[in-house]
Amino acid sequence: QSSVLHKFKGVIFSTMSSEELLNSLDSFEAREDDVFLVSYPKSGTHWIAKVIENIPNARITLTPPIELGDISKFEELKTYCERRVIPTHLSYSMLPMNVKQKQCKIIYIIRNPKDIAVSFFHYYKDNPNLPSIETWHEFFELFLKGDVVYGSWFDHVLSWEEHKNVKNILIISYEEMKKDPSKNIKKIATFLGLNMTDSEINQIVWKTSFTEMKNNTAKENCDPNHTICALTSNRNLVFRKGAVGDWINYFTSKQKRVFDELFTEKMKHSELAKHFGDYS
Ligand code: A3P
């Protein structure tokens, strides 16, 4: 195992998430109006975060991820006065107890796992905070086994799916967001109890388009407090292609078969799995 990684409760984490912090997650004091922005890596976290940040009069602050850094994180999170939007890649079981008790609002982002695998592969290659990886083939094997940071995509999604009918959890899909951004932006705002006019929604659609966000990375890179992903603060690594279905350019027919078999087996009781049917 590489020096930039460590294991906690059987799941691989970056050493940027200290063991002490991970061990203390249950001592985090949630506020009733906290919003958690939860995702498996590469599901579109930066995108949805940008949408939320741009809702007019929302009076929210986007904080760094709860699992990034050391034990001082909880003190830091206390300093935010406004309603906190806290990003995280934690699975349901690791989410602080208090967040569940207080029934904080949670937005869980899902994305076609084949596209996630390809996006994650590039992230591994380009991100100095992750072990170096040579080939797509090599990464594909690790992804299948769940031997990547934050563990298996299947376990992550299934851990959250179990709770998807609870009213404080909203599921947003990358693919739906691509297809109809206005509709999904409205859904997010309504979930947070915020109203927007159509023209405000259109503004957000424009400001959070892939091109616009990619072009603005240079401006936003200088703010270290703007870290949304616990694996990098370098936004240049995030905006790669922003497309649905790029997996087709990477998966061999054998890899597709192997992946689909595993998907069918692991997701046989999953309703969310149906969503991905159109994209495989
Ligand atoms: P690709 O590598 O497929 O391009 P995360 O924010 O969770 O790390 O996810 C990153 C993925 O979301 C990347 O996928 C990135 O390009 C894509 N992404 C980021 N902003 C986006 C946007 N505004 N529209 C569409 N995709 C976006």
XYZ file of C-alpha atoms and ligand atoms in Angstrom:
307
model
C 0.000 0.000 0.000
C 1.218 3.435 -0.948
C 2.337 6.023 1.614
C -0.404 8.417 0.559
C -3.071 5.930 1.625
C -4.170 4.174 4.784
C -6.966 1.854 5.717
C -9.728 2.677 8.164
C -12.434 0.128 9.010
C -11.391 -1.829 5.942
C -11.781 1.108 3.558
C -8.912 2.938 1.860
C -8.524 6.619 2.718
C -6.050 9.284 1.713
C -3.596 10.215 4.467
C -5.064 13.718 4.136
C -7.872 12.272 6.239
C -6.120 11.550 9.527
C -6.906 8.375 11.412
C -7.647 10.410 14.489
C -10.233 12.478 12.626
C -11.873 9.388 11.154
C -11.943 7.816 14.610
C -13.648 10.869 16.067
C -16.372 11.372 13.465
C -19.061 10.427 15.955
C -18.084 13.328 18.182
C -19.046 15.820 15.457
C -21.848 18.103 16.580
C -24.331 18.537 13.773
C -26.710 21.459 13.549
C -30.284 20.868 12.583
C -29.989 23.006 9.473
C -26.764 21.391 8.221
C -26.853 20.021 4.701
C -24.581 17.159 3.717
C -23.485 16.872 0.120
C -22.607 13.226 -0.219
C -21.122 11.300 -3.132
C -18.726 8.617 -4.196
C -15.702 10.401 -5.768
C -16.144 11.642 -9.340
C -19.935 11.676 -9.238
C -20.205 15.418 -9.883
C -19.701 16.867 -6.405
C -18.103 20.132 -7.551
C -20.951 20.697 -9.972
C -23.760 20.302 -7.436
C -21.785 22.304 -4.871
C -21.587 25.161 -7.367
C -25.326 24.973 -7.978
C -26.056 25.264 -4.254
C -23.608 28.115 -3.805
C -25.323 30.094 -6.521
C -28.861 29.929 -5.152
C -29.737 33.567 -4.382
C -30.337 34.486 -0.733
C -29.593 30.956 0.407
C -27.388 32.177 3.272
C -25.241 29.096 3.195
C -21.515 28.462 3.424
C -19.897 25.619 1.596
C -17.355 24.139 4.010
C -14.404 21.830 3.297
C -15.153 18.081 3.522
C -15.779 16.772 7.020
C -13.180 14.025 6.618
C -10.387 16.249 5.306
C -7.518 17.096 7.614
C -6.984 16.342 11.283
C -8.927 16.577 14.486
C -8.978 20.384 14.377
C -11.597 20.091 11.627
C -14.516 20.062 14.078
C -13.348 23.299 15.705
C -13.013 24.833 12.268
C -16.509 23.752 11.286
C -17.879 25.444 14.417
C -16.671 28.810 13.167
C -19.173 28.967 10.320
C -22.164 31.067 11.306
C -24.329 30.521 8.266
C -26.100 27.304 7.367
C -23.371 24.817 6.525
C -23.227 22.737 3.373
C -20.708 20.032 4.195
C -19.338 17.828 1.417
C -18.251 14.264 2.116
C -17.453 10.982 0.396
C -18.232 8.915 3.501
C -20.446 5.862 3.295
C -23.672 5.847 5.321
C -22.211 3.809 8.144
C -19.357 6.266 8.724
C -21.510 9.377 8.705
C -21.454 10.956 12.198
C -24.217 9.628 14.446
C -25.406 13.109 15.267
C -26.151 13.853 11.604
C -28.480 10.853 11.529
C -30.091 11.677 14.878
C -30.796 15.259 13.896
C -32.031 14.153 10.479
C -29.948 16.735 8.678
C -30.749 17.177 5.016
C -28.622 15.079 2.724
C -28.135 15.334 -1.017
C -26.682 12.134 -2.432
C -25.266 12.303 -5.956
C -25.180 9.230 -8.165
C -23.474 8.665 -11.528
C -23.058 5.774 -13.929
C -20.231 3.728 -12.381
C -18.577 3.098 -15.738
C -18.135 6.831 -16.252
C -17.005 7.162 -12.646
C -14.338 4.506 -13.232
C -12.944 6.399 -16.230
C -13.061 9.742 -14.419
C -11.418 8.205 -11.342
C -8.689 6.657 -13.513
C -7.678 10.087 -14.811
C -7.881 11.512 -11.325
C -5.523 8.822 -10.022
C -3.124 9.551 -12.855
C -3.056 13.306 -12.428
C -3.444 13.729 -8.682
C -0.172 13.756 -6.674
C -2.195 12.876 -3.565
C -3.072 9.485 -5.009
C -0.798 6.540 -5.865
C 0.548 6.524 -9.380
C -1.227 4.321 -11.813
C 0.089 3.264 -15.202
C -2.719 1.863 -17.269
C -6.483 1.875 -17.542
C -6.399 -1.897 -17.297
C -4.614 -1.728 -13.957
C -7.090 0.818 -12.602
C -10.100 -1.100 -13.851
C -9.045 -4.118 -11.763
C -8.619 -1.966 -8.645
C -11.998 -0.317 -9.183
C -13.738 -3.677 -9.595
C -12.252 -4.924 -6.344
C -13.001 -1.717 -4.500
C -9.280 -1.257 -3.862
C -9.494 2.500 -4.376
C -9.991 5.457 -2.042
C -13.439 5.319 -0.402
C -13.748 1.658 -1.303
C -16.159 -0.099 -3.591
C -18.660 2.001 -5.562
C -21.212 -0.772 -5.057
C -20.900 -0.748 -1.269
C -21.088 3.029 -1.185
C -24.238 3.325 -3.262
C -25.936 0.395 -1.541
C -25.160 1.844 1.896
C -26.989 5.026 0.902
C -29.761 3.409 -1.095
C -31.035 1.666 2.029
C -32.027 5.086 3.330
C -33.240 6.671 0.146
C -36.919 6.782 1.104
C -36.272 8.911 4.135
C -37.616 12.392 3.454
C -34.418 14.158 4.441
C -32.444 12.492 1.640
C -32.573 13.773 -1.932
C -30.950 11.739 -4.680
C -29.597 13.670 -7.640
C -28.208 11.938 -10.701
C -25.409 13.270 -12.869
C -27.121 12.016 -15.998
C -30.488 13.608 -15.136
C -28.680 16.808 -14.295
C -27.077 16.774 -17.744
C -30.400 16.061 -19.434
C -32.462 18.670 -17.616
C -30.398 20.980 -15.415
C -33.227 23.475 -14.700
C -35.526 20.792 -13.387
C -32.857 19.374 -11.109
C -31.642 22.749 -9.887
C -35.219 23.544 -8.931
C -35.497 20.216 -7.139
C -32.382 21.009 -5.102
C -33.604 24.498 -4.183
C -37.052 23.241 -3.169
C -35.465 20.517 -1.057
C -33.485 23.199 0.764
C -36.635 25.250 1.255
C -35.568 27.971 -1.180
C -37.513 29.601 -3.974
C -36.158 30.776 -7.283
C -37.591 32.507 -10.317
C -37.128 30.927 -13.746
C -34.608 33.554 -14.706
C -32.584 32.854 -11.551
C -32.618 29.180 -12.436
C -31.453 29.943 -15.966
C -28.612 32.009 -14.545
C -27.465 29.027 -12.480
C -27.719 26.683 -15.464
C -25.376 29.002 -17.308
C -22.952 29.618 -14.440
C -22.641 25.915 -13.659
C -22.220 24.667 -17.200
C -19.114 22.563 -17.688
C -17.414 25.125 -19.933
C -18.102 28.000 -17.603
C -16.845 26.104 -14.569
C -13.756 24.832 -16.336
C -12.907 28.315 -17.573
C -13.229 29.744 -14.093
C -10.926 27.294 -12.335
C -7.920 29.594 -12.550
C -9.775 32.293 -10.610
C -10.969 29.956 -7.884
C -7.808 27.947 -7.440
C -6.193 30.450 -5.136
C -8.689 29.885 -2.340
C -7.608 26.905 -0.228
C -10.848 27.103 1.742
C -12.697 26.238 -1.386
C -11.738 22.582 -1.260
C -14.728 20.393 -1.949
C -12.994 17.093 -2.536
C -10.961 15.525 0.259
C -8.469 14.297 -2.336
C -7.282 17.601 -3.812
C -7.554 21.350 -3.539
C -6.440 21.739 -7.142
C -9.535 22.383 -9.181
C -7.612 21.976 -12.438
C -7.758 18.233 -11.849
C -11.513 18.177 -11.613
C -12.875 19.482 -14.906
C -11.867 16.883 -17.460
C -14.579 16.106 -19.999
C -17.901 16.501 -18.215
C -19.724 14.094 -20.496
C -22.100 11.159 -20.196
C -20.904 7.882 -21.719
C -17.157 8.461 -22.063
C -16.682 4.925 -20.696
C -17.227 3.590 -24.201
C -13.809 4.945 -25.182
C -12.055 2.939 -22.458
C -13.879 -0.303 -21.648
C -12.943 -3.266 -23.818
C -15.839 -5.577 -24.633
C -14.460 -8.039 -22.094
C -14.258 -5.359 -19.404
C -17.834 -4.342 -20.166
C -18.968 -7.939 -19.781
C -17.103 -8.451 -16.522
C -18.392 -5.171 -15.139
C -21.995 -5.809 -16.168
C -21.902 -9.256 -14.550
C -20.680 -7.837 -11.284
C -23.211 -5.007 -11.518
C -26.089 -7.423 -12.045
C -24.997 -9.513 -9.108
C -24.282 -6.717 -6.644
C -27.211 -4.506 -7.632
C -29.860 -7.191 -7.999
C -32.000 -5.705 -5.214
C -31.240 -2.117 -6.076
C -33.862 0.240 -7.424
C -31.288 2.897 -8.153
C -29.626 0.418 -10.515
C -32.528 0.900 -12.907
C -31.464 4.478 -13.428
C -28.214 3.308 -14.985
C -29.984 0.990 -17.403
C -30.128 3.711 -20.048
C -26.409 4.356 -19.890
C -24.827 0.950 -20.160
P -15.083 13.600 -15.932
O -13.761 13.181 -15.392
O -15.853 12.475 -16.520
O -14.988 14.768 -16.854
P -16.325 15.333 -8.673
O -16.679 16.778 -8.655
O -17.241 14.512 -7.832
O -14.885 15.106 -8.389
O -16.617 14.808 -10.159
C -15.812 15.215 -11.228
C -16.486 14.870 -12.526
O -17.585 15.769 -12.736
C -15.567 15.050 -13.719
O -15.985 14.093 -14.686
C -15.881 16.485 -14.113
O -15.503 16.833 -15.424
C -17.389 16.473 -13.951
N -17.930 17.826 -13.852
C -17.510 18.830 -13.065
N -18.236 19.940 -13.270
C -19.155 19.639 -14.202
C -20.191 20.382 -14.847
N -20.412 21.661 -14.562
N -20.934 19.729 -15.778
C -20.722 18.444 -16.081
N -19.746 17.687 -15.508
C -18.973 18.285 -14.576
